Short mmCIF file of C-alpha atoms and ligand atoms in Angstrom, two decimals:
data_model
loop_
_atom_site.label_atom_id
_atom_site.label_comp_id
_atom_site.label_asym_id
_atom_site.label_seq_id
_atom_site.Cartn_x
_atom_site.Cartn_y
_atom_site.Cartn_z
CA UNK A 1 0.00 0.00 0.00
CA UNK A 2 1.25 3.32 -1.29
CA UNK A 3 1.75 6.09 1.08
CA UNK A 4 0.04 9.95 0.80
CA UNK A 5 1.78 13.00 3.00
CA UNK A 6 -0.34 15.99 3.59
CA UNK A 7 0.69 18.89 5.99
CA UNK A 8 -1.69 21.05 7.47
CA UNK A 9 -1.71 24.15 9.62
CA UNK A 10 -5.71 24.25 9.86
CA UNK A 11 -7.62 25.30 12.72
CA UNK A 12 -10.90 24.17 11.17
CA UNK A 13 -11.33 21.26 8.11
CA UNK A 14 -13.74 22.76 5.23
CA UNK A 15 -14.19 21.58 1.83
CA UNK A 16 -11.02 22.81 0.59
CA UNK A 17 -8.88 20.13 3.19
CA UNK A 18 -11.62 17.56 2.39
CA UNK A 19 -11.02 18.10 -0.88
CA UNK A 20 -6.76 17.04 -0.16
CA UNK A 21 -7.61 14.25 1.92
CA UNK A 22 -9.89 12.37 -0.69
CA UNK A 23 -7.24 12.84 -3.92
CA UNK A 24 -4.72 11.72 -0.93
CA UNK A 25 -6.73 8.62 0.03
CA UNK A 26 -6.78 7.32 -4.32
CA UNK A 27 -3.42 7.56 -4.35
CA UNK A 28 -2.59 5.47 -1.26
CA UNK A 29 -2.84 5.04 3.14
CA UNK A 30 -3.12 9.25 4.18
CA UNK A 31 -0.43 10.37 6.32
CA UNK A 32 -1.35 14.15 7.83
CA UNK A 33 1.04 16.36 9.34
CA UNK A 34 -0.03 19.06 11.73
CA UNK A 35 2.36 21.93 11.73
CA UNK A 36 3.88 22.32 14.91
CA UNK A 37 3.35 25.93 16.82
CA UNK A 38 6.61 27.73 17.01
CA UNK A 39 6.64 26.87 13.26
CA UNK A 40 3.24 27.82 12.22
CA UNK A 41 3.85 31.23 13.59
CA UNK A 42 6.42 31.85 11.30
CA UNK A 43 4.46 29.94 8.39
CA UNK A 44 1.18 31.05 8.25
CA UNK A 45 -1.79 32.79 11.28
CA UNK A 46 -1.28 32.37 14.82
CA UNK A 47 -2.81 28.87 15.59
CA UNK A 48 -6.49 29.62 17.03
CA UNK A 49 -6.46 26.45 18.97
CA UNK A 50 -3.55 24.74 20.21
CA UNK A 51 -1.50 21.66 18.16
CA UNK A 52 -2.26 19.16 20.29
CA UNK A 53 -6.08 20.35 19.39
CA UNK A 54 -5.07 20.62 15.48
CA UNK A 55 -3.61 16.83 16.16
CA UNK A 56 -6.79 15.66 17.59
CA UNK A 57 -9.28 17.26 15.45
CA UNK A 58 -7.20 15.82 11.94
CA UNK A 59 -7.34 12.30 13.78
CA UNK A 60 -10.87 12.40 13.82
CA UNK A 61 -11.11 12.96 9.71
CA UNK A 62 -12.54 9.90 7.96
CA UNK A 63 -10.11 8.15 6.18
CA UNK A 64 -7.06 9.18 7.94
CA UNK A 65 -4.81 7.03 8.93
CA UNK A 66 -1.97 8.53 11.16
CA UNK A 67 -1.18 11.67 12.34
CA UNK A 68 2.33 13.08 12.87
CA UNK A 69 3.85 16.29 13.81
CA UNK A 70 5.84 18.36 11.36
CA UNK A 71 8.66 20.51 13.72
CA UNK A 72 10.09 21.98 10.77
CA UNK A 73 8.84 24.32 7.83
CA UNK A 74 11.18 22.36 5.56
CA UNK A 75 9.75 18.82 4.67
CA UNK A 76 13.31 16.59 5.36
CA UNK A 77 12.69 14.99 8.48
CA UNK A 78 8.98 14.57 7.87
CA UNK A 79 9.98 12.91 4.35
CA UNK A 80 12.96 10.76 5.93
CA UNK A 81 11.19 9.72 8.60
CA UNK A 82 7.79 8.77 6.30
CA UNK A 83 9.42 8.48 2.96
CA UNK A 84 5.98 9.08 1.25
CA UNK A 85 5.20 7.79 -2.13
CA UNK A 86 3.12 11.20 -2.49
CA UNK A 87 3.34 14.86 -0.87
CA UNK A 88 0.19 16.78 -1.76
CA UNK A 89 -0.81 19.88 -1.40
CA UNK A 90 -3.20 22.56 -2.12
CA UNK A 91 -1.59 24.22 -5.64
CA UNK A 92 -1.37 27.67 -3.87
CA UNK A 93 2.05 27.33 -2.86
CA UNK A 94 2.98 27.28 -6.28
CA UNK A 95 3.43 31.25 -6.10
CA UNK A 96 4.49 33.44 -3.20
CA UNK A 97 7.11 33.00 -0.78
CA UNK A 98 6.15 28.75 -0.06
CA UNK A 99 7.28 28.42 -3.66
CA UNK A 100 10.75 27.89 -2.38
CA UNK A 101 9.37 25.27 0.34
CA UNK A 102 7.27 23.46 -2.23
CA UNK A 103 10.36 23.00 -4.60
CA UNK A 104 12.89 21.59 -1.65
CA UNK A 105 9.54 19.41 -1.38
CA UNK A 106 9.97 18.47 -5.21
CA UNK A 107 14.02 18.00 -4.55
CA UNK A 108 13.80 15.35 -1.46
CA UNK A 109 10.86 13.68 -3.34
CA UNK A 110 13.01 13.00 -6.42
CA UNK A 111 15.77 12.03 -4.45
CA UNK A 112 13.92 8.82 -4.33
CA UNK A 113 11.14 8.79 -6.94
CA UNK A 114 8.36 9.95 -4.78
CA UNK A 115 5.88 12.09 -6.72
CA UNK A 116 4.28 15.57 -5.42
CA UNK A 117 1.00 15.97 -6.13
CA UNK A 118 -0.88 19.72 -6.26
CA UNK A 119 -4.52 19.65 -5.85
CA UNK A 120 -6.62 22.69 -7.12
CA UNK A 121 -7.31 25.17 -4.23
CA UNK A 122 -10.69 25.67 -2.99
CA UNK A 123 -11.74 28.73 -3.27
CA UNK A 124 -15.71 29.53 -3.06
CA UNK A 125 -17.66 31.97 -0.31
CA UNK A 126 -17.78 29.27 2.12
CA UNK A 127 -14.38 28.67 2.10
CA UNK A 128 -14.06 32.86 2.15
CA UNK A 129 -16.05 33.22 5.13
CA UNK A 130 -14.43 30.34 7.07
CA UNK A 131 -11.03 31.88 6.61
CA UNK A 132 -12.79 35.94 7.29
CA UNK A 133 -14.62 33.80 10.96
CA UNK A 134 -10.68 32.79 11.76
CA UNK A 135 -8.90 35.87 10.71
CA UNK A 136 -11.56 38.13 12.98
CA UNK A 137 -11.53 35.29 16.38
CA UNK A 138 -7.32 36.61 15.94
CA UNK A 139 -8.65 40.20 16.27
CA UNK A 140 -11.30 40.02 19.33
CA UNK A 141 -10.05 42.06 22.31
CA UNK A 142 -9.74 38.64 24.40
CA UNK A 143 -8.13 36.56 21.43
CA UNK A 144 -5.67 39.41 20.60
CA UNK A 145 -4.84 40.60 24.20
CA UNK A 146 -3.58 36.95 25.66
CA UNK A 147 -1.25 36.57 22.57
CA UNK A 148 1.54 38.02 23.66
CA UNK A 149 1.88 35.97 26.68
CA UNK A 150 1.31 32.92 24.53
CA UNK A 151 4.33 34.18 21.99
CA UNK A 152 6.65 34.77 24.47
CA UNK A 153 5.83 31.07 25.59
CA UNK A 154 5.92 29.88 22.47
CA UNK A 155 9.44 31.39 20.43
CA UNK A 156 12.68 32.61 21.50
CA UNK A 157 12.09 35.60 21.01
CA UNK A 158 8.95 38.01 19.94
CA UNK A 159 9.71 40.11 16.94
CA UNK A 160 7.92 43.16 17.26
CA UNK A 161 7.63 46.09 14.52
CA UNK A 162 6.46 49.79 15.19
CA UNK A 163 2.96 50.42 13.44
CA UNK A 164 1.23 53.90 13.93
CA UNK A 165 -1.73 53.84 11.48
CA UNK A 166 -3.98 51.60 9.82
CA UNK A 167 -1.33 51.18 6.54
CA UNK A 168 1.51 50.79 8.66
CA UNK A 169 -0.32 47.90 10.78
CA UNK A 170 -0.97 45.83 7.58
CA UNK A 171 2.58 46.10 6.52
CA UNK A 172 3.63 44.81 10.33
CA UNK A 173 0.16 42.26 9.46
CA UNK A 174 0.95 41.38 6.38
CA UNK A 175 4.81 41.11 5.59
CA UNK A 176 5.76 37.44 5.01
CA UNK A 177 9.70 37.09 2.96
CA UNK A 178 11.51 33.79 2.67
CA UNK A 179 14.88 33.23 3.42
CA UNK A 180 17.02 30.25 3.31
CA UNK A 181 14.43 28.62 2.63
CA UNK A 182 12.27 29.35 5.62
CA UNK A 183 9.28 31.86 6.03
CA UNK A 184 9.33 34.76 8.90
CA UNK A 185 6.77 37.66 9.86
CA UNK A 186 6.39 39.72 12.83
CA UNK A 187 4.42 38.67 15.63
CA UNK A 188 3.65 41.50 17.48
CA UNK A 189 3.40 45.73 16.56
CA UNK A 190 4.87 48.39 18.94
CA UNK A 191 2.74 51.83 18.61
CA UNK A 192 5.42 53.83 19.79
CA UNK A 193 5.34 57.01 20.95
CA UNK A 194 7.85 58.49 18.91
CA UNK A 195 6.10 57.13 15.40
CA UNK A 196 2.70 57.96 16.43
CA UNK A 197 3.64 61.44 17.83
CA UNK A 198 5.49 61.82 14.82
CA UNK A 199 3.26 61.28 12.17
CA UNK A 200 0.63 63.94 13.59
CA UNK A 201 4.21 66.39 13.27
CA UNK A 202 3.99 66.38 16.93
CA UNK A 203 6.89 66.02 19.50
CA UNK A 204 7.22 62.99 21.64
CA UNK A 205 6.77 64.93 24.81
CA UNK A 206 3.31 63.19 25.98
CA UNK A 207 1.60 66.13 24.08
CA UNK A 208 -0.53 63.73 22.30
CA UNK A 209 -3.24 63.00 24.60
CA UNK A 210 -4.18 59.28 25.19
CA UNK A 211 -7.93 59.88 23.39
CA UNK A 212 -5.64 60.35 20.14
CA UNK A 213 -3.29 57.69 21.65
CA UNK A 214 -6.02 54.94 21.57
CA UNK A 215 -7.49 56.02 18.33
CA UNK A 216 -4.41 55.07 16.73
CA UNK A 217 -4.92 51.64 18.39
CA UNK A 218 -8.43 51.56 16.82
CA UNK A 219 -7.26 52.19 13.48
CA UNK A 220 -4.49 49.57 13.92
CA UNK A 221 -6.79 46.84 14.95
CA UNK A 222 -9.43 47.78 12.44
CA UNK A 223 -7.17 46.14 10.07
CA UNK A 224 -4.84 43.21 11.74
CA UNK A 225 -4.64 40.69 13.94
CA UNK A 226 -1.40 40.44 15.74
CA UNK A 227 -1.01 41.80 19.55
CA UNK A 228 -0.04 44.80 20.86
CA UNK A 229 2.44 46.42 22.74
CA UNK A 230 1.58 50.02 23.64
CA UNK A 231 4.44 52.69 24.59
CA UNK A 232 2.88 54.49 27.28
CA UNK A 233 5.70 57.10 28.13
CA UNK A 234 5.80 57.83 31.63
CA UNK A 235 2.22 56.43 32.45
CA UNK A 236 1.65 59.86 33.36
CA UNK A 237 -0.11 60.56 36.93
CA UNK A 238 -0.74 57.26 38.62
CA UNK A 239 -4.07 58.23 39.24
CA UNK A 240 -4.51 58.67 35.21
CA UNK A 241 -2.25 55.82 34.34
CA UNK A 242 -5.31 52.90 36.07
CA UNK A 243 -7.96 54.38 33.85
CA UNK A 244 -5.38 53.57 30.61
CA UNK A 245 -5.01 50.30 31.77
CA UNK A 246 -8.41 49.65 31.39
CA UNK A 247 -9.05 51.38 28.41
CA UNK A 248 -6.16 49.69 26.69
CA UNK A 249 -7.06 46.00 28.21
CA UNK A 250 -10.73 46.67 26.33
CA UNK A 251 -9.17 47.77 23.34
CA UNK A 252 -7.31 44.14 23.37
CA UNK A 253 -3.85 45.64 23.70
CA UNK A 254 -1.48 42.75 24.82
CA UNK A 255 0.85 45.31 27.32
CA UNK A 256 1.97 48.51 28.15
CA UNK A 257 5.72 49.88 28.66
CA UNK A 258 5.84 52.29 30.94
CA UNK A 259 9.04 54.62 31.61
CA UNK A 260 10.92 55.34 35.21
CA UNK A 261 10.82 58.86 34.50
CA UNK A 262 9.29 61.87 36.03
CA UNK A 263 7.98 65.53 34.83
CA UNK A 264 8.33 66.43 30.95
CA UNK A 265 9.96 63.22 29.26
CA UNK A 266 11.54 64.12 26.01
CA UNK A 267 12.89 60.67 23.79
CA UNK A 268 15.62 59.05 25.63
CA UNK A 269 17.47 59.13 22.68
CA UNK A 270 18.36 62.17 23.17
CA UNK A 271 20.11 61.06 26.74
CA UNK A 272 21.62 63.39 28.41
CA UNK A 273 21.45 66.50 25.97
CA UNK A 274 18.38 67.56 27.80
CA UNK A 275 17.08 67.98 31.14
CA UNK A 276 14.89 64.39 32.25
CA UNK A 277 14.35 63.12 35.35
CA UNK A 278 14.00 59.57 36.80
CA UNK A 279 11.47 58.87 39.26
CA UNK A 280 12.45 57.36 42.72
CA UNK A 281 12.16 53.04 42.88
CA UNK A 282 9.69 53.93 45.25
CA UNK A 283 6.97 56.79 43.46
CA UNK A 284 7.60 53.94 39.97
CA UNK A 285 6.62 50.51 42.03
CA UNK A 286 3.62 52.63 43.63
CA UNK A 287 2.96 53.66 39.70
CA UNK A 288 3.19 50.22 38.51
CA UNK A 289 1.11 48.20 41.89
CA UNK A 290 -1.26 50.80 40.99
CA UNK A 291 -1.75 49.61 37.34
CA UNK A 292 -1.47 45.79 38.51
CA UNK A 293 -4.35 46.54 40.65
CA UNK A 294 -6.30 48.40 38.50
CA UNK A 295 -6.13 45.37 35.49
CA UNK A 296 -9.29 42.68 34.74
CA UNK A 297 -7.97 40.40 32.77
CA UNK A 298 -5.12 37.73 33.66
CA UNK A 299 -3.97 38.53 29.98
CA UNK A 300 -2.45 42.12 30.00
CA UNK A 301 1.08 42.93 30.89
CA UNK A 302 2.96 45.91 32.48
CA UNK A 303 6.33 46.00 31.52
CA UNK A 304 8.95 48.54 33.26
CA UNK A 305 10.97 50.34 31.30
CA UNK A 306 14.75 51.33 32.99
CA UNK A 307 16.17 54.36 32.01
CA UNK A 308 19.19 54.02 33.87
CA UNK A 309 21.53 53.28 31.50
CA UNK A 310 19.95 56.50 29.32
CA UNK A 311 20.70 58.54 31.82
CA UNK A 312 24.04 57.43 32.88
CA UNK A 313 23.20 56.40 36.62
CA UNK A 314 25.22 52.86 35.41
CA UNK A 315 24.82 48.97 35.87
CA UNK A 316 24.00 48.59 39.29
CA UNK A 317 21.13 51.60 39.55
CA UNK A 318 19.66 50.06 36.57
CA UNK A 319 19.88 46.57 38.48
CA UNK A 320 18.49 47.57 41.38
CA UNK A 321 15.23 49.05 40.00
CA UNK A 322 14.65 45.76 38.08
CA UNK A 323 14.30 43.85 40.98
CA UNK A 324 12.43 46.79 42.71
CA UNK A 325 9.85 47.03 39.65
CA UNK A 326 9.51 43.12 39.30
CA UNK A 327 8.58 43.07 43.31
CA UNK A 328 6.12 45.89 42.63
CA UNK A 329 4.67 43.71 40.07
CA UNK A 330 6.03 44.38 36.54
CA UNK A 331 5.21 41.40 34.24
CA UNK A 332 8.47 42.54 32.30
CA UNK A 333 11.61 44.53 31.96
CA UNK A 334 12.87 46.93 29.14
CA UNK A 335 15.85 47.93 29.43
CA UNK A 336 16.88 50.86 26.90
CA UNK A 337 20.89 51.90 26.18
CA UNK A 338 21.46 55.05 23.37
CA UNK A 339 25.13 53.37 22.80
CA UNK A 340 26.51 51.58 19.47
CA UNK A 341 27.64 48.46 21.48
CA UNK A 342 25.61 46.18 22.47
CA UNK A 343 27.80 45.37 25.46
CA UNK A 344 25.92 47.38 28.32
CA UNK A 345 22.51 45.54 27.32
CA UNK A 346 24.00 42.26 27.52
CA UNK A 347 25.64 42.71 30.61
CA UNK A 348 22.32 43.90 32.40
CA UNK A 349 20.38 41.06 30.59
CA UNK A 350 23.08 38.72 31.80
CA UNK A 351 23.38 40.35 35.53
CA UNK A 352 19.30 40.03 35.32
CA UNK A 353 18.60 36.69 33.97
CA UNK A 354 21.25 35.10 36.81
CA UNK A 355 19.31 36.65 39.64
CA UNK A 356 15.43 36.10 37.61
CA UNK A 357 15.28 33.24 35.17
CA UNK A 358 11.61 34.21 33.81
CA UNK A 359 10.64 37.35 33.93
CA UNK A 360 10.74 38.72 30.38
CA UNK A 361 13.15 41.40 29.52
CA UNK A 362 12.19 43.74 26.40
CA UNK A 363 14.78 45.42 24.72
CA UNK A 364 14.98 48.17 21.62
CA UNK A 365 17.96 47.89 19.33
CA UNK A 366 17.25 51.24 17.79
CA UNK A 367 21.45 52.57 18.44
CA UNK A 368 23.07 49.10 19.19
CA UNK A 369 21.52 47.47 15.73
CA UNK A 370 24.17 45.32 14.97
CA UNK A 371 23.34 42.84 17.55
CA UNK A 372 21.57 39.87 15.72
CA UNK A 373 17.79 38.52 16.96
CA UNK A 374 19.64 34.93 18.00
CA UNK A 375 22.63 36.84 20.11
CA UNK A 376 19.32 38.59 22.15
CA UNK A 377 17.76 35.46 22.97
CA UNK A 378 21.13 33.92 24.44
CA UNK A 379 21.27 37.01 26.51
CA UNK A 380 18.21 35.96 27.58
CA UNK A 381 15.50 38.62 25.82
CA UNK A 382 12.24 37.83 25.28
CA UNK A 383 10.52 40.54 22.87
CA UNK A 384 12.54 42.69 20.36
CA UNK A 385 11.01 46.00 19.42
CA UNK A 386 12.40 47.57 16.31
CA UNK A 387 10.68 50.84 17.19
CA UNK A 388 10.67 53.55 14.65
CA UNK A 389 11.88 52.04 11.54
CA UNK A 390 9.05 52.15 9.31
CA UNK A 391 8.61 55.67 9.57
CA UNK A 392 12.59 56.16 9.59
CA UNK A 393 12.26 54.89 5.94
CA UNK A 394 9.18 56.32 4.82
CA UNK A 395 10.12 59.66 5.41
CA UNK A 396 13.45 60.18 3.34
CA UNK A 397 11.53 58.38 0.43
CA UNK A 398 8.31 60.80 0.70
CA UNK A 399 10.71 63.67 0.97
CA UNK A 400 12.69 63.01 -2.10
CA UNK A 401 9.78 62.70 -4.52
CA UNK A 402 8.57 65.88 -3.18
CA UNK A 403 11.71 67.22 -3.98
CA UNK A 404 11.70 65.80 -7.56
CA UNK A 405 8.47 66.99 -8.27
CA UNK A 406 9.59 70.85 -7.21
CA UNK A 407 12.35 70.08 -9.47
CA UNK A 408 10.84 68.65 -12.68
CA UNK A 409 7.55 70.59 -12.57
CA UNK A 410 5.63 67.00 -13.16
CA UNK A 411 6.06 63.40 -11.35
CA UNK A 412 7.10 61.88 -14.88
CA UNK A 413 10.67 61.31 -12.98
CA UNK A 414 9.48 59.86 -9.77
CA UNK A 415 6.92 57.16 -11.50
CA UNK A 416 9.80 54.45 -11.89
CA UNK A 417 9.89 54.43 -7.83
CA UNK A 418 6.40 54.33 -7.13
CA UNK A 419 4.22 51.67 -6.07
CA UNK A 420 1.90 51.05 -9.24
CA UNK A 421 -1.53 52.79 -9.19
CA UNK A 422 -3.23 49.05 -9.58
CA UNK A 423 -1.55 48.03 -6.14
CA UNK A 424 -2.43 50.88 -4.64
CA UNK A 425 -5.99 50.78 -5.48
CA UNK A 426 -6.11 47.10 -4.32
CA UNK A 427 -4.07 47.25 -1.30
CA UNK A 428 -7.05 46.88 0.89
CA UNK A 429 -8.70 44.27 1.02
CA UNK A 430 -12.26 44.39 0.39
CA UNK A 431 -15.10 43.08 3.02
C1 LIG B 501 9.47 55.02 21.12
O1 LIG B 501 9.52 54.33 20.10
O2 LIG B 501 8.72 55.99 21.22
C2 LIG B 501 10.32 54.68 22.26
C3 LIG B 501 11.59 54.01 22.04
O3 LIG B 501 9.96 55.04 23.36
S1 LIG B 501 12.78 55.23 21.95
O4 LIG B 501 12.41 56.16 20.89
O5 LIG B 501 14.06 54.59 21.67
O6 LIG B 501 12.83 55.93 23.23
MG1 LIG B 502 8.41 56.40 23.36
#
């Protein structure tokens, strides 16, 4: 009896799977594997119900045989372990970035005259609307808001992307590259208050009130699905900062940084330049127990942010307030540095993780960029935030073709670097 191989990353089986498993099941005894999560986060949607769920639910499809799990995006331990007579697959991974996936499929396959077979894709309104139910369960408040706890459980480390509009959410949503043969996205968006300040031409002093501050967070989860992590500057009065913490745990935001500093807070990139003061361990932790006491749901996270190192108060103030802030309550640490080298943020992640061994620590590589996502985990960091990238890049390019245009006296000479009228006018997707 021949042998048929069928991955899946499927929270629910329509027509489209059934449709797989009954070409499978002529060719030969059906084989299913069921993505496991770290990978399917990379692959495809955050998993609405667990893999050992997804393993239970494809056991209980007629006709299938066995069940396996698939730990890798890449098919060669599946394949060695299995050696299939058939791989098949819906044919929409003939295009996009799985192309590369499905033809190291077609390589290990020939390897020993196994056969890959693509079955037409499904695509009808049912199918539409099953995918639309999934896609908006990832976007509920109380769906979206637990995810970032689950992430941080689930990969090294959380890669997390600024977003501070609707457009800039569904690039953080929606970006999926290969490389090397695997597939990555982000998993989480970081409305910063730098981005979002900036793009109303503001400065990020706190002068954009929280009612603008949240709308932003409606127009980002309008349009995504992926959790949140809200920069929440200083947290502002304490008695203030427990009504945001409500607001933002209804709005389904995942967590909120908030910063050890007191009075007007200008960036911290600007260290020591100008005038910012820390708040004493003792006026943050009261901030922070406040906020922890204020919170409903089991979900949402407060994460300290330690501006020691900004300020130049060194290793051991910095250490000291991350124990103080963790006792208060903090569900996580950020610790920020404005140098090239990397070497003062590994140290304190080091010096932190010997002491704590779970508590996550947050860190953005905005100045010391040259440290790799893989070196951060070793140093024991849980979330990277690439904070203010997307609108670092968006500006020079918007300023230049302005620029051109003043020069030329038409946009004939900008065209060749614009995004094509057709993908503009079918970026969004329609309901
Ligand atoms: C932000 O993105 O607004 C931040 C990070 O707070 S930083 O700009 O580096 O202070
Ligand atoms: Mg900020």
């Amino acid at each position: 009896m021949k042998t048929a191989y069928t991955c899946f990353c499927t929270d629910v089986i329509h027509e489209g799977h059934m449709n797989i498993i009954n070409e499978a099941k002529k060719l030969g005894k059906v084989i299913i594997g069921c993505l496991s999560d770290q990978v399917l986060i990379r692959y495809n949607k955050f998993p609405t119900i667990s893999q050992e769920e997804r393993m239970r639910l494809y056991k209980t499809i007629p006709g299938v045989e066995q069940v396996v799990l698939q730990e890798q995006m890449q098919y060669d331990d599946v394949i060695e372990l299995i050696h299939p007579d058939y791989v098949v697959h819906g044919d929409n991974w003939k295009e996009g970035p799985e192309s590369t996936i499905r033809a190291h499929v077609q390589e290990l396959l020939a390897s020993y005259g196994g056969e890959l077979i693509d079955v037409p894709y499904t695509f009808n309104e049912k199918v539409r609307k099953i995918d639309l139910q999934l896609r908006e369960k990832l976007a509920m408040p109380e769906y979206r808001r637990k995810r970032l706890r689950q992430l941080i459980e689930m990969t090294p480390i959380v890669k997390t992307m600024e977003a501070h509009s609707g457009l800039t959410g569904l690039i953080v949503e929606k970006t999926v590259v290969e490389n090397e043969g695997k597939l990555d996205q982000f998993d989480a968006m970081w409305v910063s208050s730098l981005c979002d300040s900036t793009a109303k031409g503001k400065p990020d002093i706190e002068l954009v009130d929280m009612t603008s501050r949240f709308r932003t967070i409606e127009d980002i989860t309008e349009v995504t699905t992926k959790p949140i992590i809200f920069d929440g500057d200083t947290g502002g009065l304490t008695e203030h900062f427990v009504y945001t913490v409500r607001s933002l745990e209804r709005l389904g935001v995942s967590a909120v940084i908030i910063e050890d500093k007191t009075g007007l807070k200008k960036n911290s990139l600007f260290g020591t330049e100008v005038k910012q003061t820390q708040a004493t361990i003792e006026e943050f932790s009261e901030k922070i127990a406040a906020g922890k006491k204020a919170q409903l749901t089991d979900d949402f996270m407060i994460i300290a942010r330690i501006e020691s190192l900004i300020l130049e108060q060194g290793m051991e103030d910095a250490l000291t307030r991350a124990f103080a802030f963790v006792k208060a309550g903090a569900d996580g640490i950020m610790i920020h540095s404005r140098k090239k080298d990397p070497a003062e943020i590994c140290e304190f992640c080091d010096k932190f993780r010997s002491q704590d061994p779970k508590t996550p620590i947050v860190v953005v590589p905005t100045s010391f960029n040259t440290i790799t996502e893989e070196e951060l985990a070793a140093h024991g960091v849980n979330i990277v935030i690439y904070a203010n990238q997307l609108t670092r890049s968006a500006f020079p390019a918007m300023q230049q073709t302005a620029k051109d245009i003043l020069k030329y006296h038409r946009a004939k000479e900008v065209d060749d670097r614009l995004m094509s009228i057709k993908d503009i006018i079918t970026l969004i997707d329609e309901i």
